[in-house]
CSV table of C-alpha atoms in Angstrom, one decimal:
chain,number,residue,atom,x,y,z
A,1,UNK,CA,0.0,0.0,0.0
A,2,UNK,CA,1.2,3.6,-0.8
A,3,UNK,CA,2.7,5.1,2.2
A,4,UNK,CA,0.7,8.3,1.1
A,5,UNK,CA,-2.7,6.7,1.1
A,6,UNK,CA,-2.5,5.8,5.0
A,7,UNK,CA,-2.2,9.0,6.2
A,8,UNK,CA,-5.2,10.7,4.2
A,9,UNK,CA,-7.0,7.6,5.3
A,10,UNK,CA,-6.0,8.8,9.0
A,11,UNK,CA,-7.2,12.7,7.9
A,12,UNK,CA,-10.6,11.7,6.5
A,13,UNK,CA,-11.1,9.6,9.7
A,14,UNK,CA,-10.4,12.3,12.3
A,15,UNK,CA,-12.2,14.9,9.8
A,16,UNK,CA,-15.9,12.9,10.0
A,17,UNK,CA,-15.3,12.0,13.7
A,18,UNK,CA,-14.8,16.1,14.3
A,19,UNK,CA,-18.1,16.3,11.8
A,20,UNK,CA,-19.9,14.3,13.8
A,21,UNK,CA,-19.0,15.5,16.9
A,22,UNK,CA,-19.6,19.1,15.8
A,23,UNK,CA,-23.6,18.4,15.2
A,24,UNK,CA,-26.1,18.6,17.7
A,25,UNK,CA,-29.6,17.2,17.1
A,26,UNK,CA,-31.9,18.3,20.3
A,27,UNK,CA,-35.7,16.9,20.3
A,28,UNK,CA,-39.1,19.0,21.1
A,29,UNK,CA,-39.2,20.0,24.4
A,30,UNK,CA,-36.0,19.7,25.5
A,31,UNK,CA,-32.8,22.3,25.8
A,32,UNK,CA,-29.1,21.5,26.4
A,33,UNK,CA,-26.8,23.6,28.6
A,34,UNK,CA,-23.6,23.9,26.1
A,35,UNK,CA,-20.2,24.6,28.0
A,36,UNK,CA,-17.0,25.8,26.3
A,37,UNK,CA,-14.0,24.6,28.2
A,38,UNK,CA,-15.9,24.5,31.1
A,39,UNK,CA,-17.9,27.7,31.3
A,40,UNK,CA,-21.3,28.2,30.1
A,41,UNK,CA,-21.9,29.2,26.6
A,42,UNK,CA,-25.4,28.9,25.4
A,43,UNK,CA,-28.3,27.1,25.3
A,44,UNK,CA,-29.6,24.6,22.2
A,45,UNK,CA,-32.9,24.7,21.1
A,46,UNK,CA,-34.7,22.2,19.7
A,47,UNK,CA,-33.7,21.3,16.3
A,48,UNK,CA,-30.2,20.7,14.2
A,49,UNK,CA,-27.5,22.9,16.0
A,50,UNK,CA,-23.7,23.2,15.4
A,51,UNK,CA,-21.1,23.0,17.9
A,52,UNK,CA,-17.0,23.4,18.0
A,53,UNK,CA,-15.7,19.9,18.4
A,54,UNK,CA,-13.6,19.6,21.4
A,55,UNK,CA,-14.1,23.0,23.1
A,56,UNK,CA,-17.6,22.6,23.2
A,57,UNK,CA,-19.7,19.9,25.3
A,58,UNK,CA,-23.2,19.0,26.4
A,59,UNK,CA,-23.3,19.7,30.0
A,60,UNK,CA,-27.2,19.5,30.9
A,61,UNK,CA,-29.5,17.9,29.2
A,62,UNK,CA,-33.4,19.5,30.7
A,63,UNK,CA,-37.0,18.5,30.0
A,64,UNK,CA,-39.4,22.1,29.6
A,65,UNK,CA,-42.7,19.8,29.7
A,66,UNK,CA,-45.1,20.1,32.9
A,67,UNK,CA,-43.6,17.8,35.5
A,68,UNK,CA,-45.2,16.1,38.6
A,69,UNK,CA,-43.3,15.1,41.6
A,70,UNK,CA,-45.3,13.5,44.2
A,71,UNK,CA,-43.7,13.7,48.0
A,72,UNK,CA,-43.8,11.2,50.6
A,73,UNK,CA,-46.0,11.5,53.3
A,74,UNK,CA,-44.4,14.3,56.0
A,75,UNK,CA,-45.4,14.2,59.5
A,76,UNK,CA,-46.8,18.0,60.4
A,77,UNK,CA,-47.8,19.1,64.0
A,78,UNK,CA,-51.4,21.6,64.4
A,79,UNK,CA,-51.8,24.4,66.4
A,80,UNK,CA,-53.6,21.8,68.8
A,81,UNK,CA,-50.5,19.4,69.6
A,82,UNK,CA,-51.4,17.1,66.6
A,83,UNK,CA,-49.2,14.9,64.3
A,84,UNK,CA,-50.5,14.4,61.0
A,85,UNK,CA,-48.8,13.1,57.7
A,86,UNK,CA,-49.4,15.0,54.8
A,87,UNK,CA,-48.6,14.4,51.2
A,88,UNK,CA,-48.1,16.7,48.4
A,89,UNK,CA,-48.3,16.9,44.8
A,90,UNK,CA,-46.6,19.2,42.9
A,91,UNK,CA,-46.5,20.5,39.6
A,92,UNK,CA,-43.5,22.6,37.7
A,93,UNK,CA,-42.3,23.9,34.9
A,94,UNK,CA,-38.2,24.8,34.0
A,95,UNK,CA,-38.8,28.3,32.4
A,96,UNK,CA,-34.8,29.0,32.5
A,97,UNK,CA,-32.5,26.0,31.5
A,98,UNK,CA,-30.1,28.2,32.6
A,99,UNK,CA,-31.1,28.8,36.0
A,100,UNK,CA,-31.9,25.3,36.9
A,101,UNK,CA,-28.6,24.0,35.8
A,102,UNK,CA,-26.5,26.6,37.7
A,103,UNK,CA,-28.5,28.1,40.2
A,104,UNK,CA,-29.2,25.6,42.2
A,105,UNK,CA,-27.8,21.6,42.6
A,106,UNK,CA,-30.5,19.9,43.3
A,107,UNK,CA,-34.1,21.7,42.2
A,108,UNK,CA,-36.0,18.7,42.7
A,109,UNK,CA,-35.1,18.5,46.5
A,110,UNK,CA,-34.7,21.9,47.2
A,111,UNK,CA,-38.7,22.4,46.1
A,112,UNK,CA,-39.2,19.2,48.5
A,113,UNK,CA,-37.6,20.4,51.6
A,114,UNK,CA,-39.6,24.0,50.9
A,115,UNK,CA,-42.7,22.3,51.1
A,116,UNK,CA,-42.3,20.8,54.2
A,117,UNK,CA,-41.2,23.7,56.1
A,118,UNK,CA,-44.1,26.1,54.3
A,119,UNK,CA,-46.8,23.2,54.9
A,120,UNK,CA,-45.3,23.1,58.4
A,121,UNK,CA,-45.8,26.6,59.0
A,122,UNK,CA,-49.1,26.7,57.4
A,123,UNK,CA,-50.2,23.7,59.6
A,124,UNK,CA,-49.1,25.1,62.5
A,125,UNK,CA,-51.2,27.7,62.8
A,126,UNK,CA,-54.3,26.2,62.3
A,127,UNK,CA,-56.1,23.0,64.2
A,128,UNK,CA,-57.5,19.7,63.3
A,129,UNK,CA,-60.5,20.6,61.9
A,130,UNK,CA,-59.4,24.0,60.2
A,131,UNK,CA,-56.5,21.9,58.5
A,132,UNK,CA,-59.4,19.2,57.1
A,133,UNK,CA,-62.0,21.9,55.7
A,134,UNK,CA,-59.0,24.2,54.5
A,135,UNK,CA,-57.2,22.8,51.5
A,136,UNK,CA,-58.1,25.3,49.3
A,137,UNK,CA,-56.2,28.0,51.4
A,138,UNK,CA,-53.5,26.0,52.3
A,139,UNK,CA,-52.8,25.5,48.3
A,140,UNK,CA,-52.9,28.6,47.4
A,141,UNK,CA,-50.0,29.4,50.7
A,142,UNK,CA,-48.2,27.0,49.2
A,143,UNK,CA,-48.0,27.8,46.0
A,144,UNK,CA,-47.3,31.5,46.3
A,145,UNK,CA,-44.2,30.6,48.5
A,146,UNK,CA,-43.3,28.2,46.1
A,147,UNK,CA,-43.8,30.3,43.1
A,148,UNK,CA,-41.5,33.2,45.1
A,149,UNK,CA,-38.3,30.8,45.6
A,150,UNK,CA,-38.5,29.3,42.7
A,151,UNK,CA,-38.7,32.1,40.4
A,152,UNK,CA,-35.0,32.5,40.5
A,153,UNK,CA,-34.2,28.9,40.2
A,154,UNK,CA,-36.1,28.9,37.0
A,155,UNK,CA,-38.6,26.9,38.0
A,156,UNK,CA,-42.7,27.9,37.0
A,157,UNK,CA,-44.9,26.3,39.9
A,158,UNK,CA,-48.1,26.1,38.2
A,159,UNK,CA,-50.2,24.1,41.0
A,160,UNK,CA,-49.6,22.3,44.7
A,161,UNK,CA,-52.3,19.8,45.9
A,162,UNK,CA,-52.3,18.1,49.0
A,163,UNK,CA,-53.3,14.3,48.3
A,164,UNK,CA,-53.7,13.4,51.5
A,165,UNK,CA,-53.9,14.5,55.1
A,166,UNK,CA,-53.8,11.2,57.5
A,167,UNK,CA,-54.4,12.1,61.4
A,168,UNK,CA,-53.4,9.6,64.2
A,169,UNK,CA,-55.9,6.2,64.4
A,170,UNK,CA,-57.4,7.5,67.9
A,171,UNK,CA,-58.2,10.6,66.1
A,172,UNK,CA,-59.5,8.8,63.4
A,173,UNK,CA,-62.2,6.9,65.6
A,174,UNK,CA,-63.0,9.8,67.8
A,175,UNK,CA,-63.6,11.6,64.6
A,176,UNK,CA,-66.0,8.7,63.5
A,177,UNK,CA,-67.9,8.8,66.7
A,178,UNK,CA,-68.5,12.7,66.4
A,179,UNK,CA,-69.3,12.0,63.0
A,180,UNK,CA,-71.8,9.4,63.9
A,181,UNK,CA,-73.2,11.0,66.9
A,182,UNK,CA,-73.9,14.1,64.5
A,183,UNK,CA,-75.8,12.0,61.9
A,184,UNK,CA,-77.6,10.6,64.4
A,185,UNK,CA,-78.6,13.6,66.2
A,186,UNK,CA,-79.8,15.5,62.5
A,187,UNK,CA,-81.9,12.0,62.3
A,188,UNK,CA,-83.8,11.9,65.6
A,189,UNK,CA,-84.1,16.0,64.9
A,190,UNK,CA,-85.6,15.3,61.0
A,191,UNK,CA,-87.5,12.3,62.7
A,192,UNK,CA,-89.2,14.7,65.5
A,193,UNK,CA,-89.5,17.6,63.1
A,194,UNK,CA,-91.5,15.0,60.7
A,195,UNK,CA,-93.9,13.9,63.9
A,196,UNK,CA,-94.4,17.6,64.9
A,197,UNK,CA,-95.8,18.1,60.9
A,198,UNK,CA,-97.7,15.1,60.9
A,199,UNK,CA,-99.9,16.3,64.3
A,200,UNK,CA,-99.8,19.4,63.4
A,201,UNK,CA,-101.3,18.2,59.7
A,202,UNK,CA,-103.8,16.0,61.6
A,203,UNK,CA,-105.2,18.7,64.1
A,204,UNK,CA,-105.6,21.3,60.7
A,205,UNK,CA,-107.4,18.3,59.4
A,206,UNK,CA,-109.8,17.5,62.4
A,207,UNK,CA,-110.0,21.3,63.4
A,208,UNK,CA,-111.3,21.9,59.0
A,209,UNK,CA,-113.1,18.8,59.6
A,210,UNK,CA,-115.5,19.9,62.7
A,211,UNK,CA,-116.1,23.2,61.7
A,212,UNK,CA,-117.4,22.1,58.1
A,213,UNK,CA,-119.6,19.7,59.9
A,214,UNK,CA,-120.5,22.1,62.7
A,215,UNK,CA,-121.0,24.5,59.5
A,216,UNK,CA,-123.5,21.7,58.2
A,217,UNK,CA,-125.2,21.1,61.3
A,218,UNK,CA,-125.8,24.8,61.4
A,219,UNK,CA,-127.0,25.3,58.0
A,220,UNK,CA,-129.4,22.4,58.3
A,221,UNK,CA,-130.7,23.3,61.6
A,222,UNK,CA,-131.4,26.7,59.7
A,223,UNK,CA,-133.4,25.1,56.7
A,224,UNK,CA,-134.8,22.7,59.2
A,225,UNK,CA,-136.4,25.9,61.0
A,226,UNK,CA,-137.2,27.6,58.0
A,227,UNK,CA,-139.0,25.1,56.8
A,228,UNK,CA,-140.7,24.3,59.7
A,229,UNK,CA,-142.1,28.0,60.4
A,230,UNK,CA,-143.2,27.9,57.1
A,231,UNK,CA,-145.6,24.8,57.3
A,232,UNK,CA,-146.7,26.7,60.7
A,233,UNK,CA,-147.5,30.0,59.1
A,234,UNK,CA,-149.2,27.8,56.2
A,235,UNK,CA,-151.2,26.3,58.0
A,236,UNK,CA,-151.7,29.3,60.3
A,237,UNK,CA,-153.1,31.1,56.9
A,238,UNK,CA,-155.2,28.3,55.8
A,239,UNK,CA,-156.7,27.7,59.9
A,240,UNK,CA,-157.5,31.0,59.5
A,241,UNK,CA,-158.5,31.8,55.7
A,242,UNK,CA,-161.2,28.9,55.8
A,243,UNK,CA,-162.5,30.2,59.2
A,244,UNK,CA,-162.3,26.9,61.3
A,245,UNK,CA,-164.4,26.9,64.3
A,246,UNK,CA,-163.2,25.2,67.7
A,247,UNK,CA,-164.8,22.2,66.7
A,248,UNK,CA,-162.5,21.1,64.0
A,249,UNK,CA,-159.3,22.6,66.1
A,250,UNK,CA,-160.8,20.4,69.1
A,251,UNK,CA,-160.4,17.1,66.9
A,252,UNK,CA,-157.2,17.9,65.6
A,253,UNK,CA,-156.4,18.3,68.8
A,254,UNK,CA,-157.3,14.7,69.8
A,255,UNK,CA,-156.2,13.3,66.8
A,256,UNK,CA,-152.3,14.6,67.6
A,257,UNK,CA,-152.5,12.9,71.0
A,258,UNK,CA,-151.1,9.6,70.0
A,259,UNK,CA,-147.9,11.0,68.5
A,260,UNK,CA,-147.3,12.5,72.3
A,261,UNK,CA,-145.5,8.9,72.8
A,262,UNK,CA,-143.9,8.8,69.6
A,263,UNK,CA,-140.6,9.7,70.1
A,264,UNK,CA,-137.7,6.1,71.1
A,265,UNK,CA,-136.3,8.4,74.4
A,266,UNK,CA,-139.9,9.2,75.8
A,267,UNK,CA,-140.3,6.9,78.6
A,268,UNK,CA,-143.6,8.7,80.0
A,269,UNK,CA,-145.7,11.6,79.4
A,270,UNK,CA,-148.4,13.6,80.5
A,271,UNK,CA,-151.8,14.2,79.3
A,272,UNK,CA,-152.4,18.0,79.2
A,273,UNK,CA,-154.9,19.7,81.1
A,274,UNK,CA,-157.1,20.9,77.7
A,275,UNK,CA,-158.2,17.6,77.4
A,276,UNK,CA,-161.2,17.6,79.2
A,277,UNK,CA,-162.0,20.7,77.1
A,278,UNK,CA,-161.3,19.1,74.0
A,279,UNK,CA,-163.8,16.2,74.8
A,280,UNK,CA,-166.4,18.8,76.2
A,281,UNK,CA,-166.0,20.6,72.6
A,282,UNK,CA,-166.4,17.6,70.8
A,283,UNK,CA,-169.1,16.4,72.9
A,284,UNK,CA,-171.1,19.5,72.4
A,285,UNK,CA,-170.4,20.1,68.2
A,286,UNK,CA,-172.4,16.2,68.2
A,287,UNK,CA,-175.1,17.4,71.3
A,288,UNK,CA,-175.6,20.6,68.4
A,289,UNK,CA,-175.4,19.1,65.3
A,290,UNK,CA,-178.6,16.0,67.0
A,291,UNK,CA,-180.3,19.1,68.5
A,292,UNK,CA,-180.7,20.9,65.3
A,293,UNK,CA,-184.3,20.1,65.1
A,294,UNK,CA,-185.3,20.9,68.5
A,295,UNK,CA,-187.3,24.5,68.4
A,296,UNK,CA,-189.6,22.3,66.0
A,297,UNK,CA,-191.0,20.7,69.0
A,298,UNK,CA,-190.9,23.5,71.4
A,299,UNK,CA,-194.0,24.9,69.8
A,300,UNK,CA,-196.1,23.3,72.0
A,301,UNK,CA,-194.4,24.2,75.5
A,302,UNK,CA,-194.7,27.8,74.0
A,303,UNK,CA,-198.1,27.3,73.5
A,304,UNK,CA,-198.8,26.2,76.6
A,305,UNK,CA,-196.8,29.4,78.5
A,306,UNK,CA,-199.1,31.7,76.3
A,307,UNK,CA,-202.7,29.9,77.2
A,308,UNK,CA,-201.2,31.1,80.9
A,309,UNK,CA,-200.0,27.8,82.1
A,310,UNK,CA,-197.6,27.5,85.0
A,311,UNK,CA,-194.2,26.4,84.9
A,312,UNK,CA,-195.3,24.3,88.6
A,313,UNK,CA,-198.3,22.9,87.2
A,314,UNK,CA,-196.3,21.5,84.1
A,315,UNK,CA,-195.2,18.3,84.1
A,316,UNK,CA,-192.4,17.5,81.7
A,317,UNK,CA,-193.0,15.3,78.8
A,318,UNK,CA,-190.5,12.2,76.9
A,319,UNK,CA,-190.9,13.3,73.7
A,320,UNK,CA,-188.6,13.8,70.3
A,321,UNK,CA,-186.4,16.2,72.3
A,322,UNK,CA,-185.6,13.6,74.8
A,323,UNK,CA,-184.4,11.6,72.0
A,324,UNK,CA,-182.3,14.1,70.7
A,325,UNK,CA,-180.6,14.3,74.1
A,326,UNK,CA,-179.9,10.5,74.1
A,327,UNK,CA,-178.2,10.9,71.1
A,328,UNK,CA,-176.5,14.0,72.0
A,329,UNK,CA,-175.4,12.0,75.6
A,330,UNK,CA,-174.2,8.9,73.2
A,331,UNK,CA,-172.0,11.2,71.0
A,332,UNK,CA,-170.7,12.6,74.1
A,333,UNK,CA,-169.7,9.3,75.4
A,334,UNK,CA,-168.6,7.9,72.3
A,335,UNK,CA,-166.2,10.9,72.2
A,336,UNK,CA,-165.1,10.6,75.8
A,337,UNK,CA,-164.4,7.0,74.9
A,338,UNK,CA,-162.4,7.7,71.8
A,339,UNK,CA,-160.2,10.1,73.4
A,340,UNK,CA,-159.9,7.5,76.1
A,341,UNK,CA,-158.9,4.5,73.8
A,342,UNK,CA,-156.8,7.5,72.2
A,343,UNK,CA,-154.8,8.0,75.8
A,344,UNK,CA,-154.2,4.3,76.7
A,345,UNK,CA,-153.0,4.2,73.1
A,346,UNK,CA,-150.4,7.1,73.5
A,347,UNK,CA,-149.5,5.2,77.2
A,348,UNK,CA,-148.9,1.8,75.3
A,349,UNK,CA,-147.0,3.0,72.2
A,350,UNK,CA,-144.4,5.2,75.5
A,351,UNK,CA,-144.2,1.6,77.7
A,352,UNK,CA,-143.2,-0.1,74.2
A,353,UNK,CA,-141.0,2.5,73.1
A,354,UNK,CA,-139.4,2.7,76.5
A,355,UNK,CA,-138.6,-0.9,76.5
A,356,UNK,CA,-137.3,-0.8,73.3
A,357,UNK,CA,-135.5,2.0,71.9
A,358,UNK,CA,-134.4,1.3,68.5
A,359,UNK,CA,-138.1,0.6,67.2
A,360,UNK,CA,-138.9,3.4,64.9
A,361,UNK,CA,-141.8,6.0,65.7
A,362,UNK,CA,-144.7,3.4,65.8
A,363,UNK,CA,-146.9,6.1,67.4
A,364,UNK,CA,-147.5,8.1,64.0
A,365,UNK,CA,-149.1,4.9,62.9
A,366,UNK,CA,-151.9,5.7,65.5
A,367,UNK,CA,-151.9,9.2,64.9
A,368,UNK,CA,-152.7,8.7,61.0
């Protein structure tokens, strides 16, 4: 082999490795920190970049996407003397390659150990149950220290979230037991709450329901009476428009009698004094209507007082008027007897409906 071909052989080597090594491809969403013999020189962006072989080298290599980092459970103390472990979640964003390469060693745990001591002094002034209902709040602390530090690291913290707070297990049961003691309470309260509706619902109801029917009783007491002093003045126009005479009144009067013992709660009753006056007025419209003929036969006791005759020398005579008084005694005591029949009626028809009550008005029977 030529002794001349080695060494451009050698040269075209060394020229493609310094090619090669002189070309920098970076990918989407990353940057490289470049450093010329050892200093910082400049940043690559994504993309096909060119370097100086040998003086230049890749010192960082960074990710500018969102990251999460999720912390391990830190035990915190509360303002009221208790432990509690509490976990984080953070999310970041490097802003400045730069920055985090050469400002500070570490970022990851430098943003770790700055939690702690801001959730620490965020927890620490607040209690149990302030720390539980208060996430929100203690976030946004968090974040706004975070975001403050950072900022000169080059570090964006977009969001903190606390995944979990975990008290100690005693205050994990006692909690459970206030819990359940609450629920239970706000169930016996909606239990007696629904009770107090439900009586209060029912004594609306029965208060609605006794006035309408005390409203009906009312209004049918009303037409009752109305139509009751109506008949009454009726018949109180008609007594009075046909001219009835105490005869006709006088039987009416008898016939009514029986319906005295009508009612299921009589259990006696009295015959009224007008009774005998009744029967007397009955007795004497018959003793009239058999006596119409009398003066007829009276001619000849006028007679005799005109021829001078004395009323001591005249001895009486049974003629056609003593007939007419029979008759007029037999009406009378046919009468007397009706009414009588009519009273021991009225007494029956009260013994029976004393004895038994729930037989219905038999004494309107005897009345009609």
């Amino acid at each position: 082999m030529d002794p001349v071909v080695i060494p451009l052989l050698v040269a075209a080597i060394v020229v493609i490795l310094l090619m090669a090594s002189a070309i920098r491809i970076v990918p989407q969403a990353r940057r490289y920190n470049i450093e010329r013999f050892g200093r910082y020189r400049r940043t690559l962006q994504p993309g096909l970049n060119l370097v100086v072989p040998v003086a230049d080298r890749v010192n960082t290599k960074l990710d500018v996407r969102e990251q999460v980092y999720s912390s391990d459970p830190r035990p915190v103390i509360t303002e009221d003397n208790l432990v509690v472990n509490i976990d984080t979640v953070l999310y970041y964003q490097i802003t400045d390659p730069r920055a985090a390469a050469y400002e500070v060693a570490d970022y990851l745990q430098a943003i770790d150990q700055l939690t702690v001591t801001t959730l620490r002094n965020v927890i620490g002034s607040m209690d149990l149950e302030e720390t539980l209902t208060s996430r929100e709040e203690i976030n946004s602390r968090l974040r706004a220290v975070l975001d403050d530090a950072t900022g000169k690291w080059g570090i964006r913290v977009n969001r903190v979230e606390i995944k979990a707070i975990d008290p100690p297990h005693t205050i994990k049961e006692a909690m459970e037991k206030q819990m359940r003691a609450e629920r239970d309470k706000r169930a016996a309260i909606l239990h007696a709450e629904g009770e107090r509706q439900a009586k209060i619902l029912t004594a609306e109801g029965t208060k609605q329901k006794d006035i309408l029917e005390a409203q009906g009783t009312q209004q049918a007491m009303i037409l009752r009476a109305d139509g009751e002093a109506k008949a009454v003045e009726l018949v109180f126009q008609a007594v009075h428009r046909n001219n009835a005479d105490p005869k006709v009144l006088a039987y009416k009067y008898l016939e009514t009698l029986p319906h005295l013992a009508s009612s299921d709660n009589n259990t006696f009753w009295v015959i009224p004094g007008e009774l005998t006056e009744a029967v007397r007025t009955v007795t004497s419209a018959f003793g009239d209507q058999s006596t119409a003929g009398a003066p007829a036969h009276a001619q000849p006791e006028q007679a005799a007082d005109a021829e001078g005759v004395s009323g001591a020398d005249r001895v009486p005579e049974l003629g056609a008027g003593s007939a007419v008084s029979l008759d007029a005694a037999k009406a009378a005591d046919e009468a007397e007897r009706q009414a009588a029949a009519a009273v021991s009626d009225a007494k029956a028809e009260a013994a029976e409906a004393a004895m038994s009550p729930q037989v219905p008005n038999r004494g309107q029977k005897h009345g009609n």
